[in-house]
Amino acid sequence: MHKRLKYLLDKYLAKNISFQEKVELFDLISSHTFDDSIKRYLLKEYKRNSQGDSLKDSQSERILSSILNNEDLVIKTENPHWIFQKIWWAAAIVIITSGIILFYTHSNDKKYNESLAKSLTPILLKNDVAPGSNGAILKLADGTQVLLDSNTNKSTIKQGNTLVVNHAGSLNYININDTINEKSIGYNMVETQRGQKFHLSLEDGTKVWLNAASSISFPVAFTGNKRDVTITGEVYFEVAKNNRKPFRVFVNGTTVEDLGTHFNINSYGDEGTVNTTLLEGSVKISNADNQSILKPGDQARVRKNGMMTTISNINTDEIVAWKNNFFSFNNIDIKRVMMQLSRWYDIEVVYKQEPDESVTFNGDISRLVNLSTVLKMLESTGEVTFSIEDKKVTVSM
């Protein structure tokens, strides 16, 4: 068996795998290169940890709970009766015909296992919704619009002294002449729709990731002593360091300024605040009334009235989970869960009754699986049910 894969699987089953190692493990598994050896290894581990009980493939394949959860998905309410701890060992991973990566949660309670298997039976596929994908619209300075996705053949657009290379679901801006006429610099916009995400590299080497329903406007080349961009939605930046040219992001009346850092900005209108989270380096957040300097792990929250607060020791893995193809829920209610799902799966969400905000969800779920898999994992908590009609999801609690 591949040594690195075995090392990562051992760490996963021991529950001491890091977030980056988990991403690496899922990449290896999703390549399908090691399917047979993974099954043999994990079934052997299951047998060793369950005193000889055998686990049939048919049993495993009925359990639709994503391996992309490093923890079981649980709910917490004010009623202690409903507070569940992670007490089952993730004993076996299987690759089923649809390509979804799954795990089996072992319990000594056979009735519980049978109930869990039944509760995780998939929603009928005719009502299912596929996950989002790479894609965006590029709007050039002259108004021309170019559709971008992973299936588009490599193409190059020349704008002044800058080449725009579209290849394999990513966009790269390359300056081909050090002499730049500032008056001739045009602005571009890259915009994702609901159900899309996209990656691009700006002319200065700054890397940008757009979540669903987001946009960035920027000059095709940075001139003078500034690098200014404007965004909407949610965007992650890895800024190329240049002490002579501060990089500034303008969003909803707030300015985020840095010299070379990694940070995430969430400015979706339905979230209520503009949240800037720093992963590396240092940034200054300012608006008409306030200013704050962030250090790694800090998050600045700016309300619509301009009020700014800073929170320390933020779980940055959770903040940028979307960039690594996860949903990461940390004590959030169903409305906030469904806001994330609606943007990524491009669905309409309706509620049969006003949701109970005291019920919150925790866990990591892959963004690469169909909607029905995510909903069934949420349903397994026992506090929420869903129905799908076309692309409308009805929530009942």
mmCIF file of N, CA, C and O in Angstrom, residues 21-118:
data_model
loop_
_atom_site.group_PDB
_atom_site.id
_atom_site.type_symbol
_atom_site.label_atom_id
_atom_site.label_comp_id
_atom_site.label_asym_id
_atom_site.label_seq_id
_atom_site.Cartn_x
_atom_site.Cartn_y
_atom_site.Cartn_z
ATOM 1 N N GLU A 21 -3.594 17.791 6.319
ATOM 2 C CA GLU A 21 -3.423 16.361 6.042
ATOM 3 C C GLU A 21 -4.733 15.742 5.591
ATOM 4 O O GLU A 21 -4.750 14.855 4.729
ATOM 5 N N LYS A 22 -5.836 16.209 6.174
ATOM 6 C CA LYS A 22 -7.150 15.701 5.775
ATOM 7 C C LYS A 22 -7.439 16.048 4.322
ATOM 8 O O LYS A 22 -7.908 15.215 3.547
ATOM 9 N N VAL A 23 -7.128 17.291 3.927
ATOM 10 C CA VAL A 23 -7.304 17.692 2.529
ATOM 11 C C VAL A 23 -6.465 16.811 1.612
ATOM 12 O O VAL A 23 -6.927 16.343 0.564
ATOM 13 N N GLU A 24 -5.214 16.538 2.014
ATOM 14 C CA GLU A 24 -4.336 15.679 1.211
ATOM 15 C C GLU A 24 -4.906 14.267 1.101
ATOM 16 O O GLU A 24 -4.894 13.658 0.012
ATOM 17 N N LEU A 25 -5.429 13.747 2.216
ATOM 18 C CA LEU A 25 -6.014 12.401 2.203
ATOM 19 C C LEU A 25 -7.191 12.329 1.254
ATOM 20 O O LEU A 25 -7.317 11.387 0.457
ATOM 21 N N PHE A 26 -8.082 13.324 1.290
ATOM 22 C CA PHE A 26 -9.256 13.292 0.430
ATOM 23 C C PHE A 26 -8.874 13.410 -1.035
ATOM 24 O O PHE A 26 -9.508 12.817 -1.911
ATOM 25 N N ASP A 27 -7.823 14.180 -1.314
ATOM 26 C CA ASP A 27 -7.349 14.276 -2.695
ATOM 27 C C ASP A 27 -6.859 12.925 -3.198
ATOM 28 O O ASP A 27 -7.138 12.529 -4.329
ATOM 29 N N LEU A 28 -6.112 12.201 -2.348
ATOM 30 C CA LEU A 28 -5.612 10.881 -2.735
ATOM 31 C C LEU A 28 -6.760 9.900 -2.951
ATOM 32 O O LEU A 28 -6.778 9.141 -3.925
ATOM 33 N N ILE A 29 -7.745 9.921 -2.030
ATOM 34 C CA ILE A 29 -8.866 8.996 -2.149
ATOM 35 C C ILE A 29 -9.707 9.304 -3.383
ATOM 36 O O ILE A 29 -10.102 8.405 -4.127
ATOM 37 N N SER A 30 -9.956 10.594 -3.632
ATOM 38 C CA SER A 30 -10.829 10.961 -4.751
ATOM 39 C C SER A 30 -10.186 10.702 -6.106
ATOM 40 O O SER A 30 -10.864 10.718 -7.119
ATOM 41 N N SER A 31 -8.866 10.437 -6.129
ATOM 42 C CA SER A 31 -8.215 10.094 -7.398
ATOM 43 C C SER A 31 -8.613 8.709 -7.881
ATOM 44 O O SER A 31 -8.416 8.362 -9.039
ATOM 45 N N HIS A 32 -9.177 7.886 -6.963
ATOM 46 C CA HIS A 32 -9.612 6.502 -7.256
ATOM 47 C C HIS A 32 -8.462 5.589 -7.673
ATOM 48 O O HIS A 32 -8.683 4.489 -8.164
ATOM 49 N N THR A 33 -7.230 6.010 -7.463
ATOM 50 C CA THR A 33 -6.068 5.185 -7.815
ATOM 51 C C THR A 33 -5.898 4.028 -6.838
ATOM 52 O O THR A 33 -5.389 2.978 -7.192
ATOM 53 N N PHE A 34 -6.352 4.228 -5.586
ATOM 54 C CA PHE A 34 -6.072 3.256 -4.528
ATOM 55 C C PHE A 34 -7.341 2.615 -3.967
ATOM 56 O O PHE A 34 -7.342 2.149 -2.831
ATOM 57 N N ASP A 35 -8.424 2.594 -4.747
ATOM 58 C CA ASP A 35 -9.711 2.128 -4.227
ATOM 59 C C ASP A 35 -9.629 0.753 -3.579
ATOM 60 O O ASP A 35 -10.083 0.551 -2.449
ATOM 61 N N ASP A 36 -9.045 -0.214 -4.294
ATOM 62 C CA ASP A 36 -9.024 -1.588 -3.781
ATOM 63 C C ASP A 36 -8.186 -1.718 -2.522
ATOM 64 O O ASP A 36 -8.598 -2.372 -1.549
ATOM 65 N N SER A 37 -7.016 -1.110 -2.520
ATOM 66 C CA SER A 37 -6.154 -1.227 -1.337
ATOM 67 C C SER A 37 -6.756 -0.493 -0.141
ATOM 68 O O SER A 37 -6.592 -0.924 0.999
ATOM 69 N N ILE A 38 -7.463 0.615 -0.389
ATOM 70 C CA ILE A 38 -8.125 1.333 0.703
ATOM 71 C C ILE A 38 -9.197 0.451 1.326
ATOM 72 O O ILE A 38 -9.312 0.353 2.542
ATOM 73 N N LYS A 39 -9.997 -0.204 0.491
ATOM 74 C CA LYS A 39 -11.049 -1.076 1.015
ATOM 75 C C LYS A 39 -10.447 -2.208 1.850
ATOM 76 O O LYS A 39 -10.914 -2.495 2.950
ATOM 77 N N ARG A 40 -9.389 -2.840 1.319
ATOM 78 C CA ARG A 40 -8.779 -3.955 2.053
ATOM 79 C C ARG A 40 -8.239 -3.484 3.401
ATOM 80 O O ARG A 40 -8.447 -4.123 4.429
ATOM 81 N N TYR A 41 -7.563 -2.360 3.388
ATOM 82 C CA TYR A 41 -6.970 -1.824 4.614
ATOM 83 C C TYR A 41 -8.035 -1.503 5.659
ATOM 84 O O TYR A 41 -7.917 -1.875 6.822
ATOM 85 N N LEU A 42 -9.084 -0.831 5.237
ATOM 86 C CA LEU A 42 -10.090 -0.368 6.192
ATOM 87 C C LEU A 42 -11.001 -1.492 6.679
ATOM 88 O O LEU A 42 -11.412 -1.510 7.830
ATOM 89 N N LEU A 43 -11.296 -2.440 5.816
ATOM 90 C CA LEU A 43 -12.076 -3.584 6.269
ATOM 91 C C LEU A 43 -11.274 -4.414 7.275
ATOM 92 O O LEU A 43 -11.822 -4.959 8.232
ATOM 93 N N LYS A 44 -9.943 -4.473 7.043
ATOM 94 C CA LYS A 44 -9.076 -5.158 8.000
ATOM 95 C C LYS A 44 -9.095 -4.430 9.343
ATOM 96 O O LYS A 44 -9.198 -5.051 10.414
ATOM 97 N N GLU A 45 -9.032 -3.098 9.295
ATOM 98 C CA GLU A 45 -9.068 -2.307 10.524
ATOM 99 C C GLU A 45 -10.408 -2.452 11.227
ATOM 100 O O GLU A 45 -10.480 -2.528 12.456
ATOM 101 N N TYR A 46 -11.474 -2.485 10.448
ATOM 102 C CA TYR A 46 -12.806 -2.660 11.038
ATOM 103 C C TYR A 46 -12.884 -3.985 11.781
ATOM 104 O O TYR A 46 -13.343 -4.063 12.924
ATOM 105 N N LYS A 47 -12.404 -5.048 11.122
ATOM 106 C CA LYS A 47 -12.471 -6.373 11.732
ATOM 107 C C LYS A 47 -11.644 -6.419 13.014
ATOM 108 O O LYS A 47 -12.061 -6.964 14.035
ATOM 109 N N ARG A 48 -10.463 -5.783 12.981
ATOM 110 C CA ARG A 48 -9.577 -5.777 14.143
ATOM 111 C C ARG A 48 -10.203 -5.035 15.323
ATOM 112 O O ARG A 48 -10.010 -5.396 16.476
ATOM 113 N N ASN A 49 -10.965 -4.007 15.058
ATOM 114 C CA ASN A 49 -11.532 -3.176 16.115
ATOM 115 C C ASN A 49 -12.943 -3.578 16.521
ATOM 116 O O ASN A 49 -13.524 -2.943 17.393
ATOM 117 N N SER A 50 -13.501 -4.578 15.867
ATOM 118 C CA SER A 50 -14.871 -4.981 16.222
ATOM 119 C C SER A 50 -14.932 -6.439 16.649
ATOM 120 O O SER A 50 -15.936 -7.102 16.483
ATOM 121 N N GLN A 51 -13.807 -6.965 17.183
ATOM 122 C CA GLN A 51 -13.747 -8.325 17.716
ATOM 123 C C GLN A 51 -14.228 -9.376 16.717
ATOM 124 O O GLN A 51 -14.978 -10.290 17.040
ATOM 125 N N GLY A 52 -13.838 -9.185 15.467
ATOM 126 C CA GLY A 52 -14.102 -10.219 14.487
ATOM 127 C C GLY A 52 -15.377 -10.077 13.707
ATOM 128 O O GLY A 52 -15.612 -10.839 12.783
ATOM 129 N N ASP A 53 -16.249 -9.144 14.078
ATOM 130 C CA ASP A 53 -17.468 -8.949 13.307
ATOM 131 C C ASP A 53 -17.104 -8.535 11.889
ATOM 132 O O ASP A 53 -16.230 -7.707 11.673
ATOM 133 N N SER A 54 -17.787 -9.108 10.919
ATOM 134 C CA SER A 54 -17.485 -8.773 9.531
ATOM 135 C C SER A 54 -18.368 -7.626 9.063
ATOM 136 O O SER A 54 -19.456 -7.420 9.562
ATOM 137 N N LEU A 55 -17.856 -6.883 8.113
ATOM 138 C CA LEU A 55 -18.599 -5.753 7.544
ATOM 139 C C LEU A 55 -18.715 -5.964 6.042
ATOM 140 O O LEU A 55 -17.731 -5.941 5.329
ATOM 141 N N LYS A 56 -19.924 -6.231 5.588
ATOM 142 C CA LYS A 56 -20.146 -6.464 4.173
ATOM 143 C C LYS A 56 -20.141 -5.147 3.408
ATOM 144 O O LYS A 56 -20.516 -4.114 3.924
ATOM 145 N N ASP A 57 -19.726 -5.214 2.135
ATOM 146 C CA ASP A 57 -19.758 -4.012 1.296
ATOM 147 C C ASP A 57 -21.154 -3.419 1.233
ATOM 148 O O ASP A 57 -21.343 -2.214 1.248
ATOM 149 N N SER A 58 -22.166 -4.312 1.176
ATOM 150 C CA SER A 58 -23.546 -3.821 1.059
ATOM 151 C C SER A 58 -23.939 -3.015 2.293
ATOM 152 O O SER A 58 -24.704 -2.055 2.197
ATOM 153 N N GLN A 59 -23.401 -3.417 3.461
ATOM 154 C CA GLN A 59 -23.698 -2.658 4.676
ATOM 155 C C GLN A 59 -23.035 -1.284 4.615
ATOM 156 O O GLN A 59 -23.650 -0.269 4.917
ATOM 157 N N SER A 60 -21.773 -1.278 4.224
ATOM 158 C CA SER A 60 -21.036 -0.011 4.174
ATOM 159 C C SER A 60 -21.674 0.960 3.206
ATOM 160 O O SER A 60 -21.802 2.151 3.492
ATOM 161 N N GLU A 61 -22.073 0.461 2.074
ATOM 162 C CA GLU A 61 -22.555 1.337 1.025
ATOM 163 C C GLU A 61 -23.923 1.925 1.345
ATOM 164 O O GLU A 61 -24.377 2.832 0.671
ATOM 165 N N ARG A 62 -24.585 1.390 2.360
ATOM 166 C CA ARG A 62 -25.863 1.979 2.771
ATOM 167 C C ARG A 62 -25.647 3.184 3.672
ATOM 168 O O ARG A 62 -26.554 3.955 3.914
ATOM 169 N N ILE A 63 -24.472 3.308 4.241
ATOM 170 C CA ILE A 63 -24.224 4.373 5.208
ATOM 171 C C ILE A 63 -23.735 5.610 4.464
ATOM 172 O O ILE A 63 -22.603 5.679 4.039
ATOM 173 N N LEU A 64 -24.629 6.570 4.305
ATOM 174 C CA LEU A 64 -24.288 7.765 3.525
ATOM 175 C C LEU A 64 -23.948 8.936 4.441
ATOM 176 O O LEU A 64 -24.701 9.862 4.618
ATOM 177 N N SER A 65 -22.776 8.845 5.059
ATOM 178 C CA SER A 65 -22.295 9.941 5.889
ATOM 179 C C SER A 65 -20.868 10.211 5.465
ATOM 180 O O SER A 65 -20.051 9.314 5.477
ATOM 181 N N SER A 66 -20.556 11.405 5.037
ATOM 182 C CA SER A 66 -19.322 11.686 4.310
ATOM 183 C C SER A 66 -18.072 11.510 5.150
ATOM 184 O O SER A 66 -18.014 11.931 6.291
ATOM 185 N N ILE A 67 -17.048 10.889 4.576
ATOM 186 C CA ILE A 67 -15.764 10.806 5.252
ATOM 187 C C ILE A 67 -15.163 12.192 5.438
ATOM 188 O O ILE A 67 -14.268 12.419 6.245
ATOM 189 N N LEU A 68 -15.656 13.137 4.659
ATOM 190 C CA LEU A 68 -15.103 14.490 4.753
ATOM 191 C C LEU A 68 -15.456 15.143 6.077
ATOM 192 O O LEU A 68 -15.003 16.240 6.373
ATOM 193 N N ASN A 69 -16.262 14.464 6.911
ATOM 194 C CA ASN A 69 -16.438 14.887 8.300
ATOM 195 C C ASN A 69 -15.288 14.315 9.107
ATOM 196 O O ASN A 69 -15.175 13.110 9.238
ATOM 197 N N ASN A 70 -14.445 15.152 9.642
ATOM 198 C CA ASN A 70 -13.465 14.651 10.587
ATOM 199 C C ASN A 70 -14.144 14.338 11.913
ATOM 200 O O ASN A 70 -13.647 13.606 12.735
ATOM 201 N N GLU A 71 -15.330 14.921 12.124
ATOM 202 C CA GLU A 71 -16.143 14.637 13.296
ATOM 203 C C GLU A 71 -17.524 14.223 12.803
ATOM 204 O O GLU A 71 -17.930 14.564 11.703
ATOM 205 N N ASP A 72 -18.251 13.475 13.638
ATOM 206 C CA ASP A 72 -19.654 13.229 13.315
ATOM 207 C C ASP A 72 -20.394 14.552 13.337
ATOM 208 O O ASP A 72 -20.092 15.427 14.141
ATOM 209 N N LEU A 73 -21.381 14.690 12.463
ATOM 210 C CA LEU A 73 -22.234 15.878 12.514
ATOM 211 C C LEU A 73 -23.170 15.732 13.700
ATOM 212 O O LEU A 73 -23.862 14.746 13.845
ATOM 213 N N VAL A 74 -23.163 16.714 14.593
ATOM 214 C CA VAL A 74 -24.016 16.655 15.770
ATOM 215 C C VAL A 74 -24.806 17.937 15.868
ATOM 216 O O VAL A 74 -24.518 18.915 15.198
ATOM 217 N N ILE A 75 -25.848 17.920 16.708
ATOM 218 C CA ILE A 75 -26.581 19.150 16.994
ATOM 219 C C ILE A 75 -26.500 19.421 18.477
ATOM 220 O O ILE A 75 -26.284 18.522 19.284
ATOM 221 N N LYS A 76 -26.655 20.700 18.826
ATOM 222 C CA LYS A 76 -26.688 21.087 20.231
ATOM 223 C C LYS A 76 -27.910 21.965 20.451
ATOM 224 O O LYS A 76 -28.161 22.884 19.692
ATOM 225 N N THR A 77 -28.657 21.668 21.486
ATOM 226 C CA THR A 77 -29.777 22.510 21.852
ATOM 227 C C THR A 77 -29.652 22.812 23.343
ATOM 228 O O THR A 77 -28.751 22.330 24.019
ATOM 229 N N GLU A 78 -30.574 23.611 23.829
ATOM 230 C CA GLU A 78 -30.542 23.936 25.248
ATOM 231 C C GLU A 78 -30.932 22.727 26.101
ATOM 232 O O GLU A 78 -30.699 22.696 27.297
ATOM 233 N N ASN A 79 -31.532 21.731 25.480
ATOM 234 C CA ASN A 79 -31.933 20.521 26.192
ATOM 235 C C ASN A 79 -30.768 19.541 26.200
ATOM 236 O O ASN A 79 -30.380 19.038 25.149
ATOM 237 N N PRO A 80 -30.172 19.234 27.367
ATOM 238 C CA PRO A 80 -29.013 18.349 27.415
ATOM 239 C C PRO A 80 -29.276 16.979 26.800
ATOM 240 O O PRO A 80 -28.335 16.300 26.393
ATOM 241 N N HIS A 81 -30.559 16.584 26.749
ATOM 242 C CA HIS A 81 -30.887 15.277 26.173
ATOM 243 C C HIS A 81 -30.416 15.165 24.728
ATOM 244 O O HIS A 81 -30.105 14.088 24.244
ATOM 245 N N TRP A 82 -30.334 16.311 24.044
ATOM 246 C CA TRP A 82 -29.992 16.286 22.627
ATOM 247 C C TRP A 82 -28.524 16.630 22.361
ATOM 248 O O TRP A 82 -28.137 16.848 21.234
ATOM 249 N N ILE A 83 -27.725 16.714 23.421
ATOM 250 C CA ILE A 83 -26.308 17.001 23.202
ATOM 251 C C ILE A 83 -25.578 15.671 23.019
ATOM 252 O O ILE A 83 -25.437 14.890 23.948
ATOM 253 N N PHE A 84 -25.117 15.433 21.786
ATOM 254 C CA PHE A 84 -24.439 14.194 21.474
ATOM 255 C C PHE A 84 -22.937 14.443 21.388
ATOM 256 O O PHE A 84 -22.502 15.425 20.830
ATOM 257 N N GLN A 85 -22.151 13.526 21.921
ATOM 258 C CA GLN A 85 -20.701 13.586 21.788
ATOM 259 C C GLN A 85 -20.269 12.546 20.749
ATOM 260 O O GLN A 85 -20.993 11.599 20.439
ATOM 261 N N LYS A 86 -19.095 12.726 20.245
ATOM 262 C CA LYS A 86 -18.578 11.762 19.272
ATOM 263 C C LYS A 86 -18.088 10.528 20.020
ATOM 264 O O LYS A 86 -17.030 10.557 20.632
ATOM 265 N N ILE A 87 -18.886 9.463 19.998
ATOM 266 C CA ILE A 87 -18.524 8.279 20.773
ATOM 267 C C ILE A 87 -18.373 7.032 19.892
ATOM 268 O O ILE A 87 -18.149 5.949 20.409
ATOM 269 N N TRP A 88 -18.505 7.191 18.595
ATOM 270 C CA TRP A 88 -18.369 6.036 17.711
ATOM 271 C C TRP A 88 -17.082 6.149 16.910
ATOM 272 O O TRP A 88 -16.668 7.236 16.524
ATOM 273 N N TRP A 89 -16.484 5.070 16.658
ATOM 274 C CA TRP A 89 -15.228 5.045 15.929
ATOM 275 C C TRP A 89 -15.496 4.936 14.433
ATOM 276 O O TRP A 89 -16.254 4.070 13.997
ATOM 277 N N ALA A 90 -14.865 5.803 13.629
ATOM 278 C CA ALA A 90 -15.017 5.720 12.174
ATOM 279 C C ALA A 90 -14.204 4.528 11.697
ATOM 280 O O ALA A 90 -12.989 4.593 11.610
ATOM 281 N N ALA A 91 -14.909 3.415 11.401
ATOM 282 C CA ALA A 91 -14.209 2.151 11.237
ATOM 283 C C ALA A 91 -13.909 1.764 9.806
ATOM 284 O O ALA A 91 -13.021 0.965 9.580
ATOM 285 N N ALA A 92 -14.626 2.259 8.812
ATOM 286 C CA ALA A 92 -14.357 1.792 7.456
ATOM 287 C C ALA A 92 -14.752 2.825 6.434
ATOM 288 O O ALA A 92 -15.786 3.461 6.581
ATOM 289 N N ILE A 93 -13.906 2.998 5.433
ATOM 290 C CA ILE A 93 -14.190 3.935 4.353
ATOM 291 C C ILE A 93 -14.422 3.120 3.082
ATOM 292 O O ILE A 93 -13.707 2.176 2.814
ATOM 293 N N VAL A 94 -15.428 3.480 2.314
ATOM 294 C CA VAL A 94 -15.697 2.766 1.079
ATOM 295 C C VAL A 94 -15.922 3.749 -0.051
ATOM 296 O O VAL A 94 -16.333 4.872 0.165
ATOM 297 N N ILE A 95 -15.627 3.314 -1.249
ATOM 298 C CA ILE A 95 -15.914 4.099 -2.441
ATOM 299 C C ILE A 95 -17.080 3.424 -3.152
ATOM 300 O O ILE A 95 -16.963 2.289 -3.588
ATOM 301 N N ILE A 96 -18.243 4.089 -3.255
ATOM 302 C CA ILE A 96 -19.399 3.471 -3.884
ATOM 303 C C ILE A 96 -19.464 3.859 -5.351
ATOM 304 O O ILE A 96 -18.676 4.681 -5.828
ATOM 305 N N THR A 97 -20.385 3.289 -6.053
ATOM 306 C CA THR A 97 -20.417 3.450 -7.503
ATOM 307 C C THR A 97 -20.555 4.895 -7.950
ATOM 308 O O THR A 97 -20.082 5.269 -9.015
ATOM 309 N N SER A 98 -21.188 5.723 -7.147
ATOM 310 C CA SER A 98 -21.350 7.121 -7.529
ATOM 311 C C SER A 98 -20.075 7.918 -7.321
ATOM 312 O O SER A 98 -19.987 9.079 -7.717
ATOM 313 N N GLY A 99 -19.076 7.305 -6.684
ATOM 314 C CA GLY A 99 -17.820 8.005 -6.458
ATOM 315 C C GLY A 99 -17.797 8.798 -5.167
ATOM 316 O O GLY A 99 -16.796 9.426 -4.843
ATOM 317 N N ILE A 100 -18.873 8.775 -4.386
ATOM 318 C CA ILE A 100 -18.895 9.500 -3.119
ATOM 319 C C ILE A 100 -18.027 8.754 -2.113
ATOM 320 O O ILE A 100 -18.053 7.536 -2.037
ATOM 321 N N ILE A 101 -17.253 9.485 -1.324
ATOM 322 C CA ILE A 101 -16.407 8.883 -0.310
ATOM 323 C C ILE A 101 -17.192 8.851 0.995
ATOM 324 O O ILE A 101 -17.703 9.860 1.451
ATOM 325 N N LEU A 102 -17.280 7.666 1.613
ATOM 326 C CA LEU A 102 -18.162 7.492 2.757
ATOM 327 C C LEU A 102 -17.433 6.911 3.948
ATOM 328 O O LEU A 102 -16.359 6.346 3.809
ATOM 329 N N PHE A 103 -18.024 7.005 5.116
ATOM 330 C CA PHE A 103 -17.505 6.227 6.234
ATOM 331 C C PHE A 103 -18.625 5.554 7.000
ATOM 332 O O PHE A 103 -19.758 5.986 6.964
ATOM 333 N N TYR A 104 -18.243 4.516 7.703
ATOM 334 C CA TYR A 104 -19.192 3.752 8.509
ATOM 335 C C TYR A 104 -18.897 4.029 9.976
ATOM 336 O O TYR A 104 -17.757 3.899 10.424
ATOM 337 N N THR A 105 -19.880 4.433 10.728
ATOM 338 C CA THR A 105 -19.703 4.729 12.141
ATOM 339 C C THR A 105 -20.079 3.502 12.957
ATOM 340 O O THR A 105 -21.226 3.069 12.929
ATOM 341 N N HIS A 106 -19.117 2.948 13.670
ATOM 342 C CA HIS A 106 -19.344 1.693 14.388
ATOM 343 C C HIS A 106 -19.910 1.950 15.780
ATOM 344 O O HIS A 106 -19.414 2.772 16.520
ATOM 345 N N SER A 107 -20.940 1.229 16.114
ATOM 346 C CA SER A 107 -21.510 1.266 17.462
ATOM 347 C C SER A 107 -21.796 -0.160 17.877
ATOM 348 O O SER A 107 -22.086 -1.019 17.046
ATOM 349 N N ASN A 108 -21.700 -0.446 19.154
ATOM 350 C CA ASN A 108 -22.041 -1.786 19.630
ATOM 351 C C ASN A 108 -23.539 -2.046 19.587
ATOM 352 O O ASN A 108 -23.988 -3.168 19.750
ATOM 353 N N ASP A 109 -24.311 -0.979 19.381
ATOM 354 C CA ASP A 109 -25.766 -1.089 19.360
ATOM 355 C C ASP A 109 -26.219 -1.398 17.928
ATOM 356 O O ASP A 109 -26.267 -0.532 17.073
ATOM 357 N N LYS A 110 -26.554 -2.671 17.667
ATOM 358 C CA LYS A 110 -26.935 -3.069 16.315
ATOM 359 C C LYS A 110 -28.211 -2.367 15.866
ATOM 360 O O LYS A 110 -28.349 -2.007 14.698
ATOM 361 N N LYS A 111 -29.166 -2.186 16.798
ATOM 362 C CA LYS A 111 -30.399 -1.489 16.437
ATOM 363 C C LYS A 111 -30.100 -0.055 16.022
ATOM 364 O O LYS A 111 -30.708 0.473 15.100
ATOM 365 N N TYR A 112 -29.126 0.562 16.710
ATOM 366 C CA TYR A 112 -28.761 1.937 16.340
ATOM 367 C C TYR A 112 -28.186 1.957 14.925
ATOM 368 O O TYR A 112 -28.521 2.809 14.115
ATOM 369 N N ASN A 113 -27.305 0.990 14.629
ATOM 370 C CA ASN A 113 -26.698 0.957 13.294
ATOM 371 C C ASN A 113 -27.746 0.767 12.214
ATOM 372 O O ASN A 113 -27.684 1.380 11.151
ATOM 373 N N GLU A 114 -28.718 -0.117 12.484
ATOM 374 C CA GLU A 114 -29.765 -0.347 11.500
ATOM 375 C C GLU A 114 -30.602 0.910 11.301
ATOM 376 O O GLU A 114 -30.975 1.264 10.180
ATOM 377 N N SER A 115 -30.891 1.608 12.395
ATOM 378 C CA SER A 115 -31.665 2.844 12.315
ATOM 379 C C SER A 115 -30.898 3.918 11.561
ATOM 380 O O SER A 115 -31.464 4.645 10.738
ATOM 381 N N LEU A 116 -29.589 4.000 11.841
ATOM 382 C CA LEU A 116 -28.764 4.992 11.155
ATOM 383 C C LEU A 116 -28.716 4.710 9.662
ATOM 384 O O LEU A 116 -28.857 5.615 8.840
ATOM 385 N N ALA A 117 -28.521 3.453 9.298
ATOM 386 C CA ALA A 117 -28.465 3.097 7.885
ATOM 387 C C ALA A 117 -29.756 3.470 7.178
ATOM 388 O O ALA A 117 -29.755 4.003 6.079
ATOM 389 N N LYS A 118 -30.891 3.185 7.848
ATOM 390 C CA LYS A 118 -32.190 3.509 7.246
ATOM 391 C C LYS A 118 -32.365 5.021 7.099
ATOM 392 O O LYS A 118 -32.835 5.512 6.073
#
